[in-house]
PDB file of C-alpha atoms and ligand atoms in Angstrom:
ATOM      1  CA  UNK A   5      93.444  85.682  35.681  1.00  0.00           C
ATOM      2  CA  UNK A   6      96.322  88.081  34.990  1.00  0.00           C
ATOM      3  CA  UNK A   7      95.723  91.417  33.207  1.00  0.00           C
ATOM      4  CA  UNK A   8      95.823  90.935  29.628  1.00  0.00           C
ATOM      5  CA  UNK A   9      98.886  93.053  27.827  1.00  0.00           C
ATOM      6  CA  UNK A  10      97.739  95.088  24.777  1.00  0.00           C
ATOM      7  CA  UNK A  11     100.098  95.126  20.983  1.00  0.00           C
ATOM      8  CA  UNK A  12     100.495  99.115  19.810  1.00  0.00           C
ATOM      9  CA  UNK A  13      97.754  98.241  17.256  1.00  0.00           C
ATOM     10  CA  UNK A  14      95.353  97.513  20.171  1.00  0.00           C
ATOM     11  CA  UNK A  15      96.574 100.733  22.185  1.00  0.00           C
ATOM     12  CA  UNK A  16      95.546 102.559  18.472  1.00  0.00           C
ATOM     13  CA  UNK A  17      92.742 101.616  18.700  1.00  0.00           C
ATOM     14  CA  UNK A  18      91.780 102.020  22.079  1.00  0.00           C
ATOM     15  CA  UNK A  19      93.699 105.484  21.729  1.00  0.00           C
ATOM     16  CA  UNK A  20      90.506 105.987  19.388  1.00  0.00           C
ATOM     17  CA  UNK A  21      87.820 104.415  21.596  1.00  0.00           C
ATOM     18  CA  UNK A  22      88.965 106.986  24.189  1.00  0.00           C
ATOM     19  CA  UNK A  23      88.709 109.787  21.878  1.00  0.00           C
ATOM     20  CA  UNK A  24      85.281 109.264  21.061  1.00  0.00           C
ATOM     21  CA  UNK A  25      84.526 108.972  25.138  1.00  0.00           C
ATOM     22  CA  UNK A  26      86.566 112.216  25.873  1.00  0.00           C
ATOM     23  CA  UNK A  27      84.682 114.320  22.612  1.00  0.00           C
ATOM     24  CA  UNK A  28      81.083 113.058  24.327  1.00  0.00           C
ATOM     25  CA  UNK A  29      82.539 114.416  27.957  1.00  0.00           C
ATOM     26  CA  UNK A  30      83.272 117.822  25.672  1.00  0.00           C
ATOM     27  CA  UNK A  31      79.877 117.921  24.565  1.00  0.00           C
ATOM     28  CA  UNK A  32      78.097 117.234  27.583  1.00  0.00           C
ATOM     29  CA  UNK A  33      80.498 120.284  29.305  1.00  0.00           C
ATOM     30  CA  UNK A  34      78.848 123.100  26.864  1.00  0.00           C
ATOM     31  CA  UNK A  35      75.422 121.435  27.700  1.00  0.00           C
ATOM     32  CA  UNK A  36      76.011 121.339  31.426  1.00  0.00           C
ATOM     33  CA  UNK A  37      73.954 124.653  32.809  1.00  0.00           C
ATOM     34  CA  UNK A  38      70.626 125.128  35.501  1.00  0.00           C
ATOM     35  CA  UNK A  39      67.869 123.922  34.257  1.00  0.00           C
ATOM     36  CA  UNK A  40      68.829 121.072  32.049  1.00  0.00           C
ATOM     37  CA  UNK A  41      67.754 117.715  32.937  1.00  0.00           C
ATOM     38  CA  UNK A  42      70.350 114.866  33.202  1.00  0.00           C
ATOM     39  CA  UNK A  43      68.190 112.531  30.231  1.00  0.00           C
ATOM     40  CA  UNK A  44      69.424 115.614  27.666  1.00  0.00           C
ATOM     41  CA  UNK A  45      73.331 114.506  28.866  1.00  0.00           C
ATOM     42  CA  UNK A  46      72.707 111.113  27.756  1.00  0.00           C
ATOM     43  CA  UNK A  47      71.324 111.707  24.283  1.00  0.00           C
ATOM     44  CA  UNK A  48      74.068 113.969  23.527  1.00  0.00           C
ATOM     45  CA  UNK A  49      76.562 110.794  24.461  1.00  0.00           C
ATOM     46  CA  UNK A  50      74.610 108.548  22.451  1.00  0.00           C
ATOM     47  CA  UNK A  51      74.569 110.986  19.778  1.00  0.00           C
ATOM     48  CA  UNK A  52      78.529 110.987  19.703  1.00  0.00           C
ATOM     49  CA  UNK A  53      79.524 107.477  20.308  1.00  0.00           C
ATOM     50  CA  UNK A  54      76.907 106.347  17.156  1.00  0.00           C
ATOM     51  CA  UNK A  55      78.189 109.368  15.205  1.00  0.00           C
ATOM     52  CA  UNK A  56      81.389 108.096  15.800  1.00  0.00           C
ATOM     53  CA  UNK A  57      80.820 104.457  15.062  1.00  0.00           C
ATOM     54  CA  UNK A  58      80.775 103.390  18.942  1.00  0.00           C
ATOM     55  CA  UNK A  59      78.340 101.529  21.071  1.00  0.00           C
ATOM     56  CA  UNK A  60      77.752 102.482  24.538  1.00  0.00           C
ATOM     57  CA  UNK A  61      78.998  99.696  27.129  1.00  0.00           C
ATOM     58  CA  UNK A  62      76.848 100.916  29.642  1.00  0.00           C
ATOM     59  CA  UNK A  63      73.251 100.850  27.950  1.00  0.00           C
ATOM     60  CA  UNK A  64      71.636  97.129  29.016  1.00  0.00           C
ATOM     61  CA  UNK A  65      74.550  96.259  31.652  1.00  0.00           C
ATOM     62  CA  UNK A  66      73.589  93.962  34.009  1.00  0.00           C
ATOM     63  CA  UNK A  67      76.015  92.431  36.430  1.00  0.00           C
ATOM     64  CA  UNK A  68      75.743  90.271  39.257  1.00  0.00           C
ATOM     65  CA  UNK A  69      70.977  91.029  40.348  1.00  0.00           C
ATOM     66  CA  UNK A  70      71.420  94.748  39.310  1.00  0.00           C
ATOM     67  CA  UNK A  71      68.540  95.579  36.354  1.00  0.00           C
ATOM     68  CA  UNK A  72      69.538  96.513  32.917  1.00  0.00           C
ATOM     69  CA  UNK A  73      71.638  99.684  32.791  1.00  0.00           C
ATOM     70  CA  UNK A  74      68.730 101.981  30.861  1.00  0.00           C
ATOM     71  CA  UNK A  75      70.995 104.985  29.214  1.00  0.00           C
ATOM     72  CA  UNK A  76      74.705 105.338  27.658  1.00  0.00           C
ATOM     73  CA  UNK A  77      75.956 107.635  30.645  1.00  0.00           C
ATOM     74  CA  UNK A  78      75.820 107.330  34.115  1.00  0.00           C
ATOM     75  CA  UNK A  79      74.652 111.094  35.517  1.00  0.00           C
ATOM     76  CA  UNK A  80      75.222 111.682  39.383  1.00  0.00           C
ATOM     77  CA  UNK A  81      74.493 114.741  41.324  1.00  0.00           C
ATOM     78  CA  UNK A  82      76.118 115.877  44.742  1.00  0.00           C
ATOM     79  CA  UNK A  83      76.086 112.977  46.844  1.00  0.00           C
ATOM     80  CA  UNK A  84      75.294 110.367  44.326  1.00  0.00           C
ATOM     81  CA  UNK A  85      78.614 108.805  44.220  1.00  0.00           C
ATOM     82  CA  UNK A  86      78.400 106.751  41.382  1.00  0.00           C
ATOM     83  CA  UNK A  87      75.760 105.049  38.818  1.00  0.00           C
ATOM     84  CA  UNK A  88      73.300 107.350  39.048  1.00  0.00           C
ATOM     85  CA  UNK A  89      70.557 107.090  36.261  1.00  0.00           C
ATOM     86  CA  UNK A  90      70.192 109.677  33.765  1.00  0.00           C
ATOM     87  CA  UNK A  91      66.140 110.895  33.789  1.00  0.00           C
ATOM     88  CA  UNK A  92      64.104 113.900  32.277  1.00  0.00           C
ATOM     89  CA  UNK A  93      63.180 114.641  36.024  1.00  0.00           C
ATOM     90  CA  UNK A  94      66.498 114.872  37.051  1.00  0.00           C
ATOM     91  CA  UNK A  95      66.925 118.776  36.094  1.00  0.00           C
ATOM     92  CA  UNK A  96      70.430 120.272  37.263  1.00  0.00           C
ATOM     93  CA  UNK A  97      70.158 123.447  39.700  1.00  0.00           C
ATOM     94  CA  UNK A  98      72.720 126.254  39.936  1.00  0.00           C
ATOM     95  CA  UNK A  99      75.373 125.148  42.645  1.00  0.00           C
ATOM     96  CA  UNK A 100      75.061 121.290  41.787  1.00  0.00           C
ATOM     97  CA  UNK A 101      78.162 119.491  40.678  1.00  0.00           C
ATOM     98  CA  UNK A 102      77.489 116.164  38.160  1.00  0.00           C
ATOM     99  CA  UNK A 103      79.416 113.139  37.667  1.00  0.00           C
ATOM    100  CA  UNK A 104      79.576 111.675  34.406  1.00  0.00           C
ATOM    101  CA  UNK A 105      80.817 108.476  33.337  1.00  0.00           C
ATOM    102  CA  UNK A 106      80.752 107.068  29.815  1.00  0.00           C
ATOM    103  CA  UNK A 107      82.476 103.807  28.263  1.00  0.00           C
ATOM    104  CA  UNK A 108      82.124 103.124  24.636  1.00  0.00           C
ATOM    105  CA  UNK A 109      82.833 100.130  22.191  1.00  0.00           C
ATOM    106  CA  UNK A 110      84.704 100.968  19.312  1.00  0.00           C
ATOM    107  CA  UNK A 111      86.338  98.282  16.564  1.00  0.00           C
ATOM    108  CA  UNK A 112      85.927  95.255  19.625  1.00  0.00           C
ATOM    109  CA  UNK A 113      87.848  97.556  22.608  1.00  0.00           C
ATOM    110  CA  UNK A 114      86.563  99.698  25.660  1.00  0.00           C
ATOM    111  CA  UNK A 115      86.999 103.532  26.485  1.00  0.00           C
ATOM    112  CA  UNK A 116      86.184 104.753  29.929  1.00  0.00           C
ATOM    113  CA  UNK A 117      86.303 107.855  31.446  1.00  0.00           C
ATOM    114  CA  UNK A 118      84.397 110.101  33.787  1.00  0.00           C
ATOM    115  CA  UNK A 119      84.290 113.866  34.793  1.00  0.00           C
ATOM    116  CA  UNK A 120      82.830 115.616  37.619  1.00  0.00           C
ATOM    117  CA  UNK A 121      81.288 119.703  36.472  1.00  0.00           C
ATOM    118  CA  UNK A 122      79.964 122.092  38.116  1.00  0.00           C
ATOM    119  CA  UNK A 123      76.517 123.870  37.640  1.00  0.00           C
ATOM    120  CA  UNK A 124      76.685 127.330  37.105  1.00  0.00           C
ATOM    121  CA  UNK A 125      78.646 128.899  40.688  1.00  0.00           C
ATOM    122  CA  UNK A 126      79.452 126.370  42.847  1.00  0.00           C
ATOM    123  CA  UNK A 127      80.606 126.657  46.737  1.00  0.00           C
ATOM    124  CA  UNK A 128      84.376 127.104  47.696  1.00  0.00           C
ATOM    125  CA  UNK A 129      84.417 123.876  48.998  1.00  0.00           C
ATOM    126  CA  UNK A 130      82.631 122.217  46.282  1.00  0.00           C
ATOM    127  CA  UNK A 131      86.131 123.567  44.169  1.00  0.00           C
ATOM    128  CA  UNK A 132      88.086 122.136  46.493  1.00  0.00           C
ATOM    129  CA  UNK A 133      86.885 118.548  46.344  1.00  0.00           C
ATOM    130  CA  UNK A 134      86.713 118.798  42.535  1.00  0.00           C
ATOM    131  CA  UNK A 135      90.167 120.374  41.993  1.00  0.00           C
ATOM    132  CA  UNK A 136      91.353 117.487  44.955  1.00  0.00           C
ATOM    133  CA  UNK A 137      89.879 114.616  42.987  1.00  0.00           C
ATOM    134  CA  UNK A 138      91.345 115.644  39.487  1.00  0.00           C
ATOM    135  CA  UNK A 139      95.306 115.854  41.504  1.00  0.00           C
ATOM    136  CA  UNK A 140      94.527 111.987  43.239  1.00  0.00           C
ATOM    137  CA  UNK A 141      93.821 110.956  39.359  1.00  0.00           C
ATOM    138  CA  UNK A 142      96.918 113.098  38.096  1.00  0.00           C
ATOM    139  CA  UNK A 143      99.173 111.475  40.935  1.00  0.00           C
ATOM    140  CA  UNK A 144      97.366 108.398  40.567  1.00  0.00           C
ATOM    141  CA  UNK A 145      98.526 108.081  36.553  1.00  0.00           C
ATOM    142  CA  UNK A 146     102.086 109.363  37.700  1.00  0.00           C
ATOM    143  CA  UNK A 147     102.306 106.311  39.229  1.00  0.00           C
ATOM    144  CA  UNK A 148     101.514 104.381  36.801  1.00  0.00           C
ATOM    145  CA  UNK A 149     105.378 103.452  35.540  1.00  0.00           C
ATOM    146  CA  UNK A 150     107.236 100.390  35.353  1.00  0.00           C
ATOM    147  CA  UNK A 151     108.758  99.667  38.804  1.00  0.00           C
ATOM    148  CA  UNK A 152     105.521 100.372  40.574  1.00  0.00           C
ATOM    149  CA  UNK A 153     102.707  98.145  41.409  1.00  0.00           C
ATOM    150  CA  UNK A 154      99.257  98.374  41.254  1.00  0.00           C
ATOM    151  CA  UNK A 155      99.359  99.301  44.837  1.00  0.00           C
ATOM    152  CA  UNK A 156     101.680 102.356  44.422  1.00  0.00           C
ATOM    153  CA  UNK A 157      98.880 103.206  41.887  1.00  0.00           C
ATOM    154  CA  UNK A 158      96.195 102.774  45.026  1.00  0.00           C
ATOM    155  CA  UNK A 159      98.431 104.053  47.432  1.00  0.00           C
ATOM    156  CA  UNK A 160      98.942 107.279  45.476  1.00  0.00           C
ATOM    157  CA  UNK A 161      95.340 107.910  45.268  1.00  0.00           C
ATOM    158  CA  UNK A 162      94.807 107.297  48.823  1.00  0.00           C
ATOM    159  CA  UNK A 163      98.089 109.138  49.891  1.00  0.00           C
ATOM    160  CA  UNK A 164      96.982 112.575  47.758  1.00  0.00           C
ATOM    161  CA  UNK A 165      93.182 111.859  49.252  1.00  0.00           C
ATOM    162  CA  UNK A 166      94.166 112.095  52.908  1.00  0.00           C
ATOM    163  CA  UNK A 167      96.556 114.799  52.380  1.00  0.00           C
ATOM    164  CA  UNK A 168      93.638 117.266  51.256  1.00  0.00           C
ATOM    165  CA  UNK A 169      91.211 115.940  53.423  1.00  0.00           C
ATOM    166  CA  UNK A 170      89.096 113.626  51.921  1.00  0.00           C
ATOM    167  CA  UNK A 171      88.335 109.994  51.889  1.00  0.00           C
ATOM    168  CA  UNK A 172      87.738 107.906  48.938  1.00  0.00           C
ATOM    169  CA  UNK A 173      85.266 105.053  48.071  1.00  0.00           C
ATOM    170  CA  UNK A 174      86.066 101.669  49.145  1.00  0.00           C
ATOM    171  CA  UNK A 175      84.271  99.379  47.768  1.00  0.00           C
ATOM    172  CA  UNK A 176      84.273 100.997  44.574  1.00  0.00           C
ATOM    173  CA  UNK A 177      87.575 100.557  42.148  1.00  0.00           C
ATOM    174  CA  UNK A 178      89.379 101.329  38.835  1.00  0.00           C
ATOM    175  CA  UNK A 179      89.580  98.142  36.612  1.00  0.00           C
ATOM    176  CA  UNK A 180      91.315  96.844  33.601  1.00  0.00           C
ATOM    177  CA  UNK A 181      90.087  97.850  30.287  1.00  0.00           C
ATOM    178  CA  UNK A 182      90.408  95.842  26.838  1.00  0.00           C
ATOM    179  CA  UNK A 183      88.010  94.116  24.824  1.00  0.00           C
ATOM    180  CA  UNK A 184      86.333  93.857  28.052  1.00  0.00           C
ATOM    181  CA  UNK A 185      85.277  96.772  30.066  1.00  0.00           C
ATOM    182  CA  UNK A 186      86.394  95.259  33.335  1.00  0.00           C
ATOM    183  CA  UNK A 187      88.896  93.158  33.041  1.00  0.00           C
ATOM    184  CA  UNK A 188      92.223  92.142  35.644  1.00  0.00           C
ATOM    185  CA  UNK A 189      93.417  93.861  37.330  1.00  0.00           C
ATOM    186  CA  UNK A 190      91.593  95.767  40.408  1.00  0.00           C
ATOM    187  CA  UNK A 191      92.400  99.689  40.898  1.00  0.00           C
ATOM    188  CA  UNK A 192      91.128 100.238  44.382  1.00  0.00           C
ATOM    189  CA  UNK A 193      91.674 104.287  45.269  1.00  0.00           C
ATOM    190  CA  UNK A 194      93.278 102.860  48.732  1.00  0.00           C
ATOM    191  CA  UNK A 195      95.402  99.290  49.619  1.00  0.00           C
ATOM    192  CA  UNK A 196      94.401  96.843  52.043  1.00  0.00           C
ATOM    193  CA  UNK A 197      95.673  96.030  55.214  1.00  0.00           C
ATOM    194  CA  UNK A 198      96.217  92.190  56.282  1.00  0.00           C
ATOM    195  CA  UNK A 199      92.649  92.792  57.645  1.00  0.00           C
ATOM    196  CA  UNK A 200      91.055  94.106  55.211  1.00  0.00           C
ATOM    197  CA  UNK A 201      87.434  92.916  54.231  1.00  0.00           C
ATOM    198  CA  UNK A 202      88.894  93.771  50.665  1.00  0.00           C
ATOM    199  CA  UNK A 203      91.752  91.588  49.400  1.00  0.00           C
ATOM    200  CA  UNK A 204      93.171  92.986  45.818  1.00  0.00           C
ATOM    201  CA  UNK A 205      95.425  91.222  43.907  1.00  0.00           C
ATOM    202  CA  UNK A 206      98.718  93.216  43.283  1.00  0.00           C
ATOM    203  CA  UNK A 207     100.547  92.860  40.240  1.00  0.00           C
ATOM    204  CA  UNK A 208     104.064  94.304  38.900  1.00  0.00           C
ATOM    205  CA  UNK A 209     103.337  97.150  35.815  1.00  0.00           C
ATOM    206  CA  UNK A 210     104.372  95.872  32.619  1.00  0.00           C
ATOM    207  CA  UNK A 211     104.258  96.802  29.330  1.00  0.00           C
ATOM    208  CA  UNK A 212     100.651  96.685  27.256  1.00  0.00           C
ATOM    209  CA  UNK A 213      98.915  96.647  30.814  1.00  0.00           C
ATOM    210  CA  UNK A 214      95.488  99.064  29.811  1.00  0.00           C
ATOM    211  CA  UNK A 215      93.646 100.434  33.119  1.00  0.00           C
ATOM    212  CA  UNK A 216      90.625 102.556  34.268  1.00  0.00           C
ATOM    213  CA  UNK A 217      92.208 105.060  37.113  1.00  0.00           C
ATOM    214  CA  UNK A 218      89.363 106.300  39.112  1.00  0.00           C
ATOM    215  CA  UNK A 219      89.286 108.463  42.391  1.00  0.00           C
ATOM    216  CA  UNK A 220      85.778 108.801  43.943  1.00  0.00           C
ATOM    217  CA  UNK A 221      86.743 111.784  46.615  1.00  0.00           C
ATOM    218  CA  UNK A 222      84.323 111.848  49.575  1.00  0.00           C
ATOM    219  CA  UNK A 223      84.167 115.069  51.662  1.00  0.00           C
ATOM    220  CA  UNK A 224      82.442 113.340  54.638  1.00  0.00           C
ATOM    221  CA  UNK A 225      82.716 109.991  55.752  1.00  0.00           C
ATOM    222  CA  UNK A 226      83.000 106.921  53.277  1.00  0.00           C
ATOM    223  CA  UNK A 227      79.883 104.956  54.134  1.00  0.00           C
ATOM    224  CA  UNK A 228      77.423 104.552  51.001  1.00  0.00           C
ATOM    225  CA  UNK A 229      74.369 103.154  50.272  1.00  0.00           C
ATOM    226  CA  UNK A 230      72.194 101.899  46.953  1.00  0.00           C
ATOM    227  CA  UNK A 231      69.585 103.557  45.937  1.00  0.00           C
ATOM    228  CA  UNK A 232      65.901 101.461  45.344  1.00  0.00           C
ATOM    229  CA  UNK A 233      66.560 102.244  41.115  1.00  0.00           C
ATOM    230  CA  UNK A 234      69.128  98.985  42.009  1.00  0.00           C
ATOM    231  CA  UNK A 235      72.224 101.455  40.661  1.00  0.00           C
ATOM    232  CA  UNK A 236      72.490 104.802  42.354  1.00  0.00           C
ATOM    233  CA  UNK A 237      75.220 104.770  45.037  1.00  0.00           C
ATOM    234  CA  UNK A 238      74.959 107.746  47.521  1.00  0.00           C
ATOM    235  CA  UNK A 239      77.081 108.720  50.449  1.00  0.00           C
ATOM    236  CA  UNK A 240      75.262 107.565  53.617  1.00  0.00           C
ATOM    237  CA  UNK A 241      76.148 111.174  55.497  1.00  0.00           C
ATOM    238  CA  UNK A 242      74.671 113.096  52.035  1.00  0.00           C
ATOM    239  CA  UNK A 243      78.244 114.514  52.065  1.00  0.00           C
ATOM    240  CA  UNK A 244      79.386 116.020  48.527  1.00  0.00           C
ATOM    241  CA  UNK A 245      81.192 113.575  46.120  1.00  0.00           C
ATOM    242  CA  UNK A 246      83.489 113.902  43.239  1.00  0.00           C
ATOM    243  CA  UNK A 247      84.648 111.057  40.546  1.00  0.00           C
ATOM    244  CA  UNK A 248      86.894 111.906  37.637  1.00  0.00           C
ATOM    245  CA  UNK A 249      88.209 109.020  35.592  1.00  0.00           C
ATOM    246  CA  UNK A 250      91.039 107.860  32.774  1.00  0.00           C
ATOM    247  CA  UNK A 251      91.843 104.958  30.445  1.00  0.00           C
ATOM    248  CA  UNK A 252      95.508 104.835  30.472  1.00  0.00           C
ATOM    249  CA  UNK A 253      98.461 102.280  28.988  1.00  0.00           C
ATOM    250  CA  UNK A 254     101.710 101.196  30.770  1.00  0.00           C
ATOM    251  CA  UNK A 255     104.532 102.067  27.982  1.00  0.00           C
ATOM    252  CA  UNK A 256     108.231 102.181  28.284  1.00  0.00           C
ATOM    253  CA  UNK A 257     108.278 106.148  28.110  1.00  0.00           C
ATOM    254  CA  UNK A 258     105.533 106.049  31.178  1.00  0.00           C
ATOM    255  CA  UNK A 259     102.131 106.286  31.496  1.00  0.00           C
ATOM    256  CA  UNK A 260      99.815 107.137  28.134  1.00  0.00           C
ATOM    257  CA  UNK A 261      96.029 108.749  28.942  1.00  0.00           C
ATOM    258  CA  UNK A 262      94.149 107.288  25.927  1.00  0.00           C
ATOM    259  CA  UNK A 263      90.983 108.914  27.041  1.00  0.00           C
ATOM    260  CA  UNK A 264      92.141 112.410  25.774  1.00  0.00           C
ATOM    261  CA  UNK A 265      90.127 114.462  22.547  1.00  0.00           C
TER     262      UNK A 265
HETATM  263 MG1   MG B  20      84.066 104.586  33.813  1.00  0.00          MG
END
């Protein structure tokens, strides 16, 4: 199924779905602090997205035998890669650094984004791989410009990765975004070789094209495992992990971040 090219009146309004994501992410920065648990995170999403007149796209997901999504955010700490369930237990300590990804519903289309923060000081190298994983996204969108392929997009990730000294998540990928929240095409953070286990499907950037861009930086190796809770996705080595995330549209004048305040 090829990607599915969005009109300007679509991009509006995805412009606006990605507005409401990227005020939640600025609400859930002031909150972020030692001591608060992740659950607190999530209801100030929720509160934004309804406030706003979105849904959350996360809250009762259930794709292929994983259970029911249970909150609007996914909240995950140090070495929880991705997916990681938001929970009053779940109480951030000073040095942590937190994922966050949120997609919303607005008017029928789908903004995504995700941020990685720190809690309170964080190590030298925890900067690093945070300040590494925001330049794979920023080369990552720079790539994003008619002439390229989707694999220049991957390629840039993976290129910018390996140049500071990380790896990135394999099985894990950016995706389409539209009406749907995944839809064609594939955004892998690397490209595959002949041999690959993983076969994407490249396509030529055009016009309308609407994609989720998302580096998942990995300071140790890139093996990861699921958690029991049938979502959380940890690195197998307990190594340090950083995702940050943007919707963004092909247009003649370049890319266009819709996922901005
Ligand atoms: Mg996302």
């Amino acid at each position: 199924m090829a990607p599915v090219l969005k009109t300007a009146d679509e991009l509006e309004i995805m412009r606006q779905a990605g507005r409401i994501v990227a005020i939640a992410h600025e609400e859930m920065r002031r909150a972020i602090k030692p001591g608060v648990a992740t659950k607190l995170l999530d209801t100030i999403a929720l509160t934004v997205l309804r406030d706003n007149g979105a849904e959350p796209c996360f809250l009762g997901y259930a794709p292929g035998d994983h259970p029911p999504f249970p909150a609007t955010i996914t909240a995950s700490v140090n070495n929880e890669l991705v997916h990681g369930i938001p929970s009053e237990k779940r109480v951030l300590q000073e040095g942590d650094v937190i994922g966050i990804d949120v997609a919303c519903f607005f008017q029928g289309y789908v903004g995504d984004a995700a941020f990685t923060h720190p809690v309170g000081e964080i190590s030298r190298s925890a900067q690093r791989l945070l300040k590494a994983t925001e330049t794979a996204l920023e080369a990552a969108i720079q790539a994003s410009v008619l002439g390229n392929r989707i694999s220049d997009v991957a390629k840039a990730t993976a290129k910018c990765a390996g140049r500071l000294g990380y790896s990135v998540a394999r099985e894990y990928t950016g995706h389409g975004v539209g009406r749907e929240m995944h839809e064609e095409p594939q955004v892998p953070n690397w490209w595959h070789s002949k041999r690959s286990k993983h076969q994407w499907t490249d396509y030529d950037l055009q016009v309308g094209m609407t994609y989720a861009i998302e580096p998942m930086l990995i300071a140790g190796r890139s093996d990861l495992v699921e958690q029991d809770d049938g979502w959380t996705v940890v690195t197998k080595d307990g190594s340090l992990t950083a995702h940050f995330e943007h919707t963004v549209a092909i247009t003649e004048d370049g890319p266009r971040i819709l996922t901005l305040p």
